[in-house]
Short mmCIF file of C-alpha atoms in Angstrom, two decimals:
data_model
loop_
_atom_site.label_atom_id
_atom_site.label_comp_id
_atom_site.label_asym_id
_atom_site.label_seq_id
_atom_site.Cartn_x
_atom_site.Cartn_y
_atom_site.Cartn_z
CA MET A 969 0.10 0.18 0.06
CA ILE A 970 0.94 3.50 -0.97
CA ARG A 971 0.48 4.76 2.81
CA SER A 972 3.05 2.06 4.23
CA ARG A 973 5.35 2.56 1.45
CA TYR A 974 5.64 6.10 1.56
CA THR A 975 5.14 6.26 5.45
CA LEU A 976 8.33 8.57 5.36
CA PHE A 977 6.81 11.31 3.26
CA LEU A 978 4.38 11.84 5.81
CA PHE A 979 7.15 13.73 7.94
CA LEU A 980 6.91 16.35 4.81
CA ILE A 981 3.23 16.41 5.13
CA LEU A 982 3.20 17.16 8.97
CA ALA A 983 5.79 19.82 8.29
CA ILE A 984 3.69 21.51 5.81
CA SER A 985 0.63 21.22 7.92
CA SER A 986 0.19 23.79 10.34
CA CYS A 987 -2.51 21.72 12.60
CA ARG A 988 -0.74 20.16 15.52
CA SER A 989 -2.46 19.24 18.68
CA SER A 990 -2.03 21.69 21.51
CA PRO A 991 -3.76 21.85 24.92
CA GLY A 992 -6.36 24.99 24.85
CA SER A 993 -6.18 27.40 27.84
CA GLU A 994 -8.31 26.57 31.01
CA ALA A 995 -10.50 29.40 29.90
CA ASP A 996 -10.97 27.96 26.47
CA GLU A 997 -12.10 24.42 27.91
CA THR A 998 -14.60 25.97 29.88
CA GLN A 999 -15.78 28.90 27.65
CA ALA A 1000 -19.56 28.58 27.67
CA ALA A 1001 -20.93 27.77 24.23
CA THR A 1002 -24.11 29.99 24.45
CA GLN A 1003 -23.44 31.28 20.90
CA PRO A 1004 -20.97 28.91 19.39
CA ASN A 1005 -18.77 29.89 16.34
CA ILE A 1006 -19.44 27.72 13.39
CA VAL A 1007 -16.90 26.73 10.64
CA PHE A 1008 -18.16 24.64 7.82
CA ILE A 1009 -15.68 23.53 5.49
CA LEU A 1010 -16.57 22.01 2.01
CA ALA A 1011 -14.46 20.22 -0.18
CA ASP A 1012 -15.43 20.11 -3.93
CA ASP A 1013 -16.18 16.33 -5.60
CA LEU A 1014 -14.37 14.38 -2.68
CA GLY A 1015 -15.56 11.09 -2.85
CA TYR A 1016 -16.83 9.03 0.37
CA GLY A 1017 -14.07 6.77 0.25
CA ASP A 1018 -11.16 9.56 -0.29
CA ILE A 1019 -9.87 10.34 3.17
CA GLY A 1020 -8.36 8.07 6.09
CA PRO A 1021 -11.80 8.35 8.23
CA TYR A 1022 -13.36 6.45 5.45
CA GLY A 1023 -10.99 4.05 4.73
CA GLN A 1024 -8.58 5.83 2.28
CA THR A 1025 -5.16 3.91 2.42
CA LYS A 1026 -3.35 5.64 -0.45
CA ILE A 1027 -4.01 9.27 0.10
CA LEU A 1028 -2.51 10.99 2.99
CA THR A 1029 -5.03 12.89 5.57
CA PRO A 1030 -3.28 13.19 8.93
CA ASN A 1031 -5.49 16.41 9.86
CA LEU A 1032 -8.73 14.85 8.88
CA ASP A 1033 -7.35 11.66 10.49
CA ARG A 1034 -7.14 13.74 13.58
CA MET A 1035 -10.34 15.48 13.37
CA ALA A 1036 -12.38 12.31 13.23
CA ALA A 1037 -10.37 10.55 16.12
CA GLN A 1038 -11.02 13.93 18.24
CA GLY A 1039 -14.57 14.41 16.94
CA ARG A 1040 -17.71 12.58 15.60
CA ARG A 1041 -17.63 10.77 12.01
CA TYR A 1042 -21.00 10.33 10.13
CA THR A 1043 -21.51 7.38 7.98
CA GLN A 1044 -24.88 7.91 6.34
CA PHE A 1045 -24.64 11.75 5.82
CA TYR A 1046 -25.82 13.02 2.32
CA ALA A 1047 -25.03 15.98 -0.11
CA GLY A 1048 -27.97 18.01 -1.09
CA SER A 1049 -27.51 16.85 -4.76
CA THR A 1050 -25.07 15.11 -6.90
CA VAL A 1051 -23.48 18.44 -8.57
CA CYS A 1052 -22.43 21.78 -6.80
CA ALA A 1053 -24.86 24.15 -7.25
CA PRO A 1054 -28.09 22.55 -6.26
CA SER A 1055 -26.34 21.16 -3.57
CA ARG A 1056 -25.10 24.32 -2.22
CA ALA A 1057 -28.79 25.47 -2.63
CA ALA A 1058 -29.74 22.85 -0.47
CA LEU A 1059 -27.24 23.67 2.05
CA MET A 1060 -28.13 27.51 1.77
CA THR A 1061 -31.96 27.18 2.16
CA GLY A 1062 -32.71 24.32 3.98
CA GLN A 1063 -34.75 22.67 1.29
CA HIS A 1064 -34.11 19.64 -1.07
CA THR A 1065 -34.01 19.39 -4.64
CA GLY A 1066 -37.70 18.59 -4.84
CA HIS A 1067 -38.47 22.14 -3.29
CA THR A 1068 -35.24 24.64 -4.02
CA TYR A 1069 -35.56 26.93 -6.92
CA ILE A 1070 -32.06 25.85 -7.81
CA ARG A 1071 -32.10 22.14 -8.82
CA GLY A 1072 -29.26 21.91 -11.15
CA ASN A 1073 -26.31 23.33 -12.29
CA GLY A 1074 -26.67 26.47 -14.77
CA GLU A 1075 -26.08 30.01 -13.96
CA VAL A 1076 -29.38 30.37 -12.01
CA PRO A 1077 -29.08 32.76 -9.01
CA LEU A 1078 -30.78 32.54 -5.25
CA ARG A 1079 -33.90 34.98 -5.03
CA ALA A 1080 -34.42 37.95 -2.94
CA THR A 1081 -37.42 35.78 -1.35
CA ASP A 1082 -35.02 32.48 -1.03
CA THR A 1083 -34.21 31.87 2.73
CA SER A 1084 -30.78 32.06 3.16
CA LEU A 1085 -28.63 30.39 6.03
CA ALA A 1086 -26.08 33.36 6.04
CA LYS A 1087 -29.24 36.03 6.80
CA LEU A 1088 -30.82 33.91 9.55
CA LEU A 1089 -27.34 34.08 11.53
CA GLN A 1090 -27.10 37.56 10.99
CA GLU A 1091 -30.33 38.25 12.60
CA SER A 1092 -28.75 36.17 15.47
CA GLY A 1093 -26.02 38.29 15.83
CA TYR A 1094 -23.57 36.56 14.02
CA THR A 1095 -20.68 37.95 11.54
CA THR A 1096 -20.70 35.75 8.50
CA GLY A 1097 -17.87 35.08 6.47
CA MET A 1098 -17.35 33.20 2.93
CA VAL A 1099 -14.35 32.16 0.94
CA GLY A 1100 -14.38 29.99 -1.88
CA LYS A 1101 -16.92 28.90 -4.47
CA TRP A 1102 -20.15 30.53 -4.30
CA GLY A 1103 -22.15 29.53 -7.65
CA LEU A 1104 -25.40 30.74 -6.41
CA GLY A 1105 -25.49 34.24 -7.99
CA LEU A 1106 -23.54 36.28 -10.27
CA GLU A 1107 -22.55 40.04 -10.33
CA GLY A 1108 -26.05 42.01 -10.56
CA THR A 1109 -28.69 39.28 -9.43
CA ALA A 1110 -30.18 38.74 -6.13
CA GLY A 1111 -27.92 36.05 -5.66
CA VAL A 1112 -24.83 37.89 -5.11
CA PRO A 1113 -23.43 37.36 -1.65
CA GLU A 1114 -23.76 40.89 -0.17
CA LYS A 1115 -27.44 40.19 -0.56
CA GLN A 1116 -27.68 36.71 0.72
CA GLY A 1117 -26.30 37.55 4.11
CA TRP A 1118 -22.58 37.83 4.02
CA ASP A 1119 -20.25 40.33 5.46
CA PHE A 1120 -17.29 38.99 4.33
CA PHE A 1121 -16.46 37.21 0.92
CA THR A 1122 -13.46 36.25 -1.39
CA GLY A 1123 -13.98 33.77 -3.97
CA HIS A 1124 -15.70 32.60 -6.99
CA LEU A 1125 -19.18 33.78 -8.24
CA HIS A 1126 -19.33 31.91 -11.41
CA HIS A 1127 -19.08 28.22 -10.98
CA LEU A 1128 -17.03 27.63 -14.07
CA GLU A 1129 -14.36 30.07 -12.63
CA GLY A 1130 -13.82 27.15 -9.93
CA HIS A 1131 -12.70 24.99 -12.66
CA HIS A 1132 -9.24 26.17 -12.58
CA GLN A 1133 -6.72 26.02 -9.83
CA GLN A 1134 -5.05 29.17 -10.77
CA ALA A 1135 -6.56 32.63 -11.82
CA ASP A 1136 -5.83 36.36 -12.16
CA SER A 1137 -8.49 37.61 -10.23
CA LEU A 1138 -11.36 36.87 -7.65
CA TRP A 1139 -14.21 38.23 -6.30
CA ARG A 1140 -13.87 40.18 -3.13
CA LEU A 1141 -16.82 41.98 -1.07
CA THR A 1142 -15.76 45.50 -1.03
CA ASN A 1143 -17.80 48.52 0.35
CA GLY A 1144 -20.95 46.18 0.44
CA LYS A 1145 -20.47 45.12 -2.94
CA SER A 1146 -18.73 42.11 -4.76
CA THR A 1147 -15.90 43.41 -7.03
CA LYS A 1148 -13.33 41.57 -9.38
CA VAL A 1149 -9.86 42.08 -8.19
CA PRO A 1150 -6.48 41.04 -9.37
CA VAL A 1151 -4.54 38.02 -7.60
CA PRO A 1152 -0.88 37.71 -7.53
CA GLN A 1153 0.38 35.95 -10.69
CA ASP A 1154 0.63 32.40 -10.68
CA SER A 1155 -1.05 32.04 -7.10
CA TYR A 1156 -3.33 29.24 -6.14
CA VAL A 1157 -6.85 30.11 -5.19
CA ASN A 1158 -7.50 27.91 -2.49
CA GLU A 1159 -4.23 29.04 -0.76
CA ILE A 1160 -5.67 32.60 -0.82
CA PHE A 1161 -8.91 31.14 0.53
CA THR A 1162 -7.35 29.54 3.35
CA GLN A 1163 -5.23 32.76 4.13
CA ASP A 1164 -8.20 34.88 3.92
CA ALA A 1165 -10.33 32.46 6.51
CA LEU A 1166 -7.30 32.61 8.75
CA ALA A 1167 -7.37 36.45 8.60
CA PHE A 1168 -11.27 36.53 9.18
CA ILE A 1169 -10.76 34.00 12.07
CA GLU A 1170 -8.27 36.31 13.75
CA ASP A 1171 -10.59 39.63 13.22
CA GLN A 1172 -13.52 37.74 15.09
CA LYS A 1173 -13.29 39.39 18.66
CA GLU A 1174 -16.31 41.09 19.17
CA LYS A 1175 -19.06 38.83 18.21
CA PRO A 1176 -19.90 35.35 17.27
CA PHE A 1177 -19.22 34.05 13.78
CA PHE A 1178 -19.94 31.87 11.05
CA LEU A 1179 -17.44 30.76 8.57
CA TYR A 1180 -18.03 28.72 5.42
CA VAL A 1181 -15.03 27.71 3.36
CA SER A 1182 -15.94 26.53 -0.06
CA TYR A 1183 -12.88 25.03 -1.32
CA THR A 1184 -12.53 23.77 -5.18
CA LEU A 1185 -10.24 20.81 -4.51
CA PRO A 1186 -10.19 18.22 -5.54
CA HIS A 1187 -12.44 19.55 -8.18
CA ALA A 1188 -11.93 19.73 -12.18
CA GLU A 1189 -8.32 20.58 -13.15
CA LEU A 1190 -5.88 18.37 -11.65
CA LYS A 1191 -3.09 21.10 -10.71
CA VAL A 1192 -1.49 21.47 -7.31
CA GLN A 1193 1.45 22.56 -5.80
CA ASP A 1194 4.82 21.09 -5.93
CA LYS A 1195 5.01 20.83 -2.14
CA TYR A 1196 1.71 18.50 -2.01
CA MET A 1197 2.79 16.40 -5.15
CA GLN A 1198 6.14 15.41 -3.55
CA PRO A 1199 4.73 12.56 -1.40
CA TYR A 1200 3.17 10.83 -4.52
CA LEU A 1201 6.27 11.10 -6.73
CA THR A 1202 9.48 8.68 -6.70
CA ALA A 1203 12.85 9.66 -6.40
CA GLU A 1204 12.97 10.09 -10.00
CA GLY A 1205 9.95 12.45 -9.97
CA LYS A 1206 7.53 9.88 -11.56
CA SER A 1207 4.25 9.08 -10.11
CA VAL A 1208 3.94 6.15 -7.53
CA PHE A 1209 0.58 5.47 -9.07
CA ALA A 1210 2.17 4.00 -12.30
CA PRO A 1211 1.17 3.39 -14.99
CA GLU A 1212 -0.29 6.76 -15.48
CA THR A 1213 -2.12 8.30 -18.45
CA GLU A 1214 -1.21 12.11 -19.39
CA GLN A 1215 -4.19 14.59 -19.54
CA PRO A 1216 -3.64 16.56 -22.65
CA ASP A 1217 -4.04 20.52 -22.74
CA GLY A 1218 -7.75 20.95 -23.60
CA LYS A 1219 -10.59 23.14 -23.69
CA TRP A 1220 -11.40 23.45 -19.90
CA TYR A 1221 -8.36 21.63 -18.40
CA ARG A 1222 -4.41 22.20 -18.66
CA PRO A 1223 -2.07 19.00 -19.13
CA GLN A 1224 -1.35 16.92 -16.56
CA ALA A 1225 1.28 14.23 -16.62
CA TYR A 1226 0.15 12.41 -13.48
CA PRO A 1227 -3.49 12.92 -13.08
CA LYS A 1228 -3.60 10.05 -10.11
CA ALA A 1229 -0.75 11.44 -8.33
CA ALA A 1230 -2.30 15.28 -8.75
CA TYR A 1231 -5.83 14.07 -7.61
CA ALA A 1232 -3.78 12.42 -4.23
CA ALA A 1233 -2.20 15.66 -3.62
CA MET A 1234 -5.39 17.85 -4.05
CA VAL A 1235 -6.88 15.62 -1.31
CA THR A 1236 -3.71 16.17 0.86
CA ALA A 1237 -3.96 19.89 0.02
CA VAL A 1238 -7.38 20.29 1.40
CA ASP A 1239 -6.45 18.24 4.64
CA ASP A 1240 -3.49 20.62 5.16
CA TYR A 1241 -5.91 23.64 4.78
CA VAL A 1242 -8.09 22.05 7.20
CA GLY A 1243 -5.11 21.65 9.62
CA GLN A 1244 -4.24 25.67 9.21
CA ILE A 1245 -7.75 26.42 10.36
CA MET A 1246 -7.77 24.22 13.20
CA GLN A 1247 -4.56 25.57 14.44
CA LYS A 1248 -5.64 29.13 13.68
CA LEU A 1249 -8.85 28.27 16.23
CA GLU A 1250 -6.38 26.95 18.75
CA GLN A 1251 -4.01 30.03 18.73
CA GLN A 1252 -7.18 32.42 19.20
CA GLY A 1253 -8.37 30.47 22.04
CA LEU A 1254 -11.79 29.64 20.07
CA ALA A 1255 -11.39 25.76 19.87
CA GLY A 1256 -13.72 25.30 22.88
CA ASN A 1257 -16.37 27.40 21.52
CA THR A 1258 -16.46 26.54 17.85
CA LEU A 1259 -18.27 23.87 15.84
CA VAL A 1260 -16.24 22.86 13.10
CA ILE A 1261 -17.74 20.59 10.62
CA PHE A 1262 -16.24 19.09 7.27
CA ALA A 1263 -18.11 17.78 4.29
CA SER A 1264 -17.92 17.16 0.65
CA ASP A 1265 -20.70 18.78 -1.77
CA ASN A 1266 -21.09 15.25 -4.05
CA GLY A 1267 -19.21 12.33 -4.75
CA THR A 1268 -16.01 12.05 -6.74
CA HIS A 1269 -15.72 13.17 -10.34
CA LEU A 1270 -14.40 11.88 -13.59
CA GLU A 1271 -12.86 15.12 -15.20
CA GLY A 1272 -9.60 16.54 -15.80
CA GLY A 1273 -7.72 13.28 -16.59
CA ARG A 1274 -9.39 11.09 -13.96
CA LYS A 1275 -10.77 7.60 -15.15
CA MET A 1276 -13.72 5.34 -13.57
CA ALA A 1277 -10.69 3.20 -12.70
CA ASP A 1278 -8.78 5.44 -10.50
CA VAL A 1279 -12.27 5.73 -8.73
CA THR A 1280 -12.80 1.87 -8.51
CA GLU A 1281 -9.53 0.26 -8.45
CA GLU A 1282 -6.64 2.72 -7.50
CA PHE A 1283 -8.19 4.77 -4.56
CA LEU A 1284 -11.66 3.38 -4.12
CA SER A 1285 -12.73 6.95 -3.90
CA SER A 1286 -16.55 6.22 -3.35
CA GLY A 1287 -15.74 3.30 -0.54
CA PRO A 1288 -18.03 0.49 -0.88
CA LEU A 1289 -20.48 2.59 -2.70
CA ARG A 1290 -21.67 2.34 -6.25
CA GLY A 1291 -21.49 5.54 -8.80
CA VAL A 1292 -19.87 9.01 -9.07
CA LYS A 1293 -20.89 12.61 -9.44
CA ARG A 1294 -23.92 12.93 -11.34
CA ASP A 1295 -25.30 9.45 -10.11
CA LEU A 1296 -28.18 8.92 -7.72
CA TYR A 1297 -26.39 5.92 -6.60
CA GLU A 1298 -24.97 6.37 -3.02
CA GLY A 1299 -21.64 7.29 -4.41
CA GLY A 1300 -22.90 10.49 -6.20
CA ILE A 1301 -24.62 11.42 -3.04
CA ARG A 1302 -23.32 10.06 0.25
CA ILE A 1303 -20.12 12.17 1.56
CA PRO A 1304 -17.83 12.18 4.32
CA PHE A 1305 -18.80 14.36 7.07
CA ILE A 1306 -16.87 14.87 10.26
CA ALA A 1307 -17.91 17.25 13.35
CA TYR A 1308 -15.58 18.55 15.85
CA TRP A 1309 -16.29 20.87 18.84
CA ARG A 1310 -13.85 20.45 21.72
CA GLY A 1311 -15.82 19.79 24.95
CA ASN A 1312 -19.03 18.93 23.55
CA VAL A 1313 -18.77 16.71 20.85
CA GLU A 1314 -17.95 13.14 22.01
CA PRO A 1315 -14.33 12.33 20.45
CA GLY A 1316 -13.76 9.27 18.52
CA THR A 1317 -17.33 8.40 18.20
CA THR A 1318 -19.07 7.16 14.88
CA SER A 1319 -22.86 8.24 14.07
CA ASN A 1320 -25.19 6.27 11.73
CA HIS A 1321 -27.63 9.04 11.74
CA VAL A 1322 -29.20 9.60 8.42
CA GLY A 1323 -28.83 13.31 7.74
CA ALA A 1324 -28.70 15.76 4.56
CA PHE A 1325 -27.28 19.09 3.58
CA TRP A 1326 -30.91 20.46 4.38
CA ASP A 1327 -30.63 19.53 7.82
CA ILE A 1328 -27.71 21.96 8.16
CA LEU A 1329 -29.72 24.93 8.49
CA PRO A 1330 -32.18 23.94 11.44
CA THR A 1331 -29.34 22.51 12.94
CA PHE A 1332 -26.90 25.81 12.77
CA VAL A 1333 -30.09 28.07 13.56
CA GLN A 1334 -30.90 25.76 16.95
CA LEU A 1335 -27.56 26.32 18.01
CA THR A 1336 -27.22 30.11 17.39
CA GLY A 1337 -30.54 30.51 19.05
CA GLY A 1338 -32.55 31.63 16.13
CA ALA A 1339 -35.80 29.91 14.68
CA ALA A 1340 -35.86 27.89 11.63
CA PRO A 1341 -38.19 28.84 8.89
CA ALA A 1342 -41.37 26.69 8.51
CA ALA A 1343 -40.50 26.06 4.91
CA THR A 1344 -37.30 23.88 5.76
CA ASP A 1345 -37.25 20.33 4.88
CA GLY A 1346 -34.46 19.85 7.37
CA ILE A 1347 -34.36 18.54 11.05
CA SER A 1348 -31.92 19.73 13.58
CA PHE A 1349 -29.50 16.90 14.08
CA VAL A 1350 -28.30 18.78 17.70
CA PRO A 1351 -29.46 15.67 19.74
CA ASP A 1352 -27.22 13.30 17.80
CA LEU A 1353 -24.42 15.88 17.77
CA LEU A 1354 -24.35 16.35 21.31
CA GLY A 1355 -25.45 13.11 22.56
CA LYS A 1356 -28.31 14.70 24.27
CA ASP A 1357 -32.31 14.35 24.26
CA LYS A 1358 -33.57 11.66 21.43
CA GLN A 1359 -32.68 12.59 17.56
CA ARG A 1360 -35.89 12.75 15.66
CA GLU A 1361 -35.31 10.85 12.27
CA HIS A 1362 -36.43 11.60 8.56
CA GLU A 1363 -39.51 9.78 7.22
CA ALA A 1364 -37.62 9.92 4.11
CA LEU A 1365 -34.89 11.72 1.92
CA TYR A 1366 -35.49 12.93 -1.87
CA TRP A 1367 -33.17 14.00 -4.57
CA GLU A 1368 -34.03 15.10 -8.14
CA PHE A 1369 -31.62 15.69 -11.04
CA SER A 1370 -32.08 16.66 -14.58
CA GLU A 1371 -28.81 16.66 -16.40
CA GLY A 1372 -28.15 13.52 -18.74
CA GLY A 1373 -31.90 12.64 -18.27
CA PHE A 1374 -34.13 13.18 -15.44
CA LYS A 1375 -33.91 11.02 -12.43
CA GLN A 1376 -35.42 11.19 -9.01
CA ALA A 1377 -34.13 9.06 -5.78
CA VAL A 1378 -35.78 8.45 -2.29
CA ARG A 1379 -34.28 6.80 0.77
CA GLN A 1380 -37.23 5.66 3.30
CA GLY A 1381 -35.56 3.68 6.18
CA ASP A 1382 -32.96 1.22 4.59
CA TRP A 1383 -34.89 1.31 1.08
CA LYS A 1384 -33.94 3.29 -1.45
CA ALA A 1385 -35.69 3.72 -4.97
CA ILE A 1386 -33.91 5.84 -8.11
CA ARG A 1387 -36.42 6.33 -11.09
CA PHE A 1388 -35.21 7.00 -14.13
CA TYR A 1389 -37.26 8.99 -17.20
CA LYS A 1390 -37.04 9.16 -20.81
CA ASN A 1391 -38.70 11.98 -22.98
CA GLY A 1392 -40.24 13.09 -19.73
CA GLN A 1393 -42.06 9.96 -18.85
CA PRO A 1394 -40.79 7.40 -16.21
CA GLU A 1395 -38.95 4.31 -17.68
CA ARG A 1396 -37.86 2.28 -14.94
CA THR A 1397 -37.34 2.30 -10.95
CA GLU A 1398 -34.54 0.77 -9.26
CA LEU A 1399 -34.88 -0.50 -5.79
CA TYR A 1400 -32.21 -1.45 -3.34
CA ASN A 1401 -32.25 -2.60 0.60
CA LEU A 1402 -29.23 -0.38 1.93
CA SER A 1403 -28.64 -2.21 4.89
CA ALA A 1404 -27.79 -5.69 3.20
CA ASP A 1405 -26.50 -3.95 -0.04
CA VAL A 1406 -24.68 -0.62 0.68
CA GLY A 1407 -23.00 -1.09 -3.08
CA GLU A 1408 -26.34 -1.18 -4.73
CA GLN A 1409 -25.68 -4.45 -6.30
CA HIS A 1410 -28.98 -6.28 -5.94
CA GLU A 1411 -31.70 -4.73 -7.87
CA LEU A 1412 -35.01 -5.68 -6.37
CA SER A 1413 -38.02 -4.03 -7.83
CA ALA A 1414 -38.89 -7.38 -9.57
CA SER A 1415 -39.24 -9.19 -6.32
CA ASN A 1416 -40.63 -6.34 -4.31
CA PRO A 1417 -43.05 -4.39 -6.77
CA GLN A 1418 -45.41 -3.23 -4.09
CA LYS A 1419 -42.32 -1.69 -2.28
CA ALA A 1420 -40.98 0.00 -5.41
CA GLN A 1421 -44.53 0.98 -6.16
CA GLU A 1422 -44.71 3.08 -2.79
CA LEU A 1423 -41.71 4.56 -2.88
CA GLU A 1424 -42.65 5.94 -6.51
CA GLN A 1425 -45.74 7.43 -4.73
CA LEU A 1426 -43.25 8.94 -2.07
CA MET A 1427 -41.32 10.77 -4.65
CA ASP A 1428 -44.47 12.39 -6.30
CA GLN A 1429 -45.33 13.31 -2.87
CA LEU A 1430 -42.13 15.01 -2.03
CA ARG A 1431 -41.66 17.21 -4.77
CA THR A 1432 -43.29 20.48 -6.45
CA PRO A 1433 -42.62 21.13 -9.86
CA ALA A 1434 -39.83 23.11 -10.92
CA GLU A 1435 -40.34 27.06 -11.37
CA ASN A 1436 -37.42 27.34 -13.56
CA GLU A 1437 -37.25 25.90 -17.28
CA LEU A 1438 -33.97 24.44 -16.99
CA PHE A 1439 -34.94 21.97 -14.08
CA LYS A 1440 -38.52 20.65 -15.31
CA ILE A 1441 -38.90 17.43 -16.14
CA LYS A 1442 -37.92 16.45 -19.84
#
């Protein structure tokens, strides 16, 4: 295994990493969490099995390994969708894709009337900051960050901007308006996002804060700093994952001689950035009153030179799950999800609670003393997070996605159904029992037609027709 063969390189990663365990002060340990700070870190296209806490053995993730060991690891948490924009819309609005306005990719902005998590936390007295990919509203629309509750912003407005790891400019919130500003030549955007996140944390002295860190790693263009590539190269500078197939220069992505090594390095880069944020919280004496959550927006991708064999054979990026980004199989929507809050979340624990992105809004609102809107599809998982009181469970979880042919999915208990459409009409429904078949290898609709029909009816009940023409059933 690469992890064992290249243990020596772990020292390099730990040297790069800024996250070192250090004891907090007594005041830090006993600080009352009446209004906790919240940091939500989102990776882009990171698979369920891409990090150590979920079984990865070839990619080094020491900081996330530590975070899971000191926090709570969720094994049945789901993204809002199987691609970025609707997943983020579910996160921000507390609604699943049967109810959200944004149900797929495309430059469709949040509306002034849409619920916004950031607005709700502002109303509870929080300073709100965001770095990274926004993707929910371009300049001149109601969806720009300054109109959706953000006090601080550095990042991408257009989701296509996030396809490249280097850029000549980024958007910053200046004098209450998102403005495009140049960045140093040859800089890596996720490095800038991290530095701005650290600066935001350092500036928060007076009020509780909510920080949303939306990285563009390990998404799309497989390009990363040499310091992160080093553990995945031999002494001769070749990939340790040979054979590799070079990614040529193309319309969207620049050339990459070693796509597998670059993907692993990008995951390790995310891990290092998480470590830097965790260390900053320690330095500021905030670790005892800050909930930190790490998650991914959907399953792993097949872009920029990445192949299905990389997912299923080299890295097992989806773990035991079937599918990748753009699928409604588990590999497209079930995600790594780790919560850390020293003194509040029990260390080294695992939760099988079934939750989804639309639960984030009611959870954060409850923790911060606000009131969740009635329109939310979410359920607060504070009881499970803190190990107090009985956790309410979902009757069902629902997704729909129109790209590549309309399809729907619903999970109720251990049962999961996926319905595929052709020319706007249902074509077939696949049925799985996840308790016995988490990899969705044994399709059961023929032997359980009544259950399949029940879940089809549930799909119809759990959605309202899409308002935007882009997302209607076709």
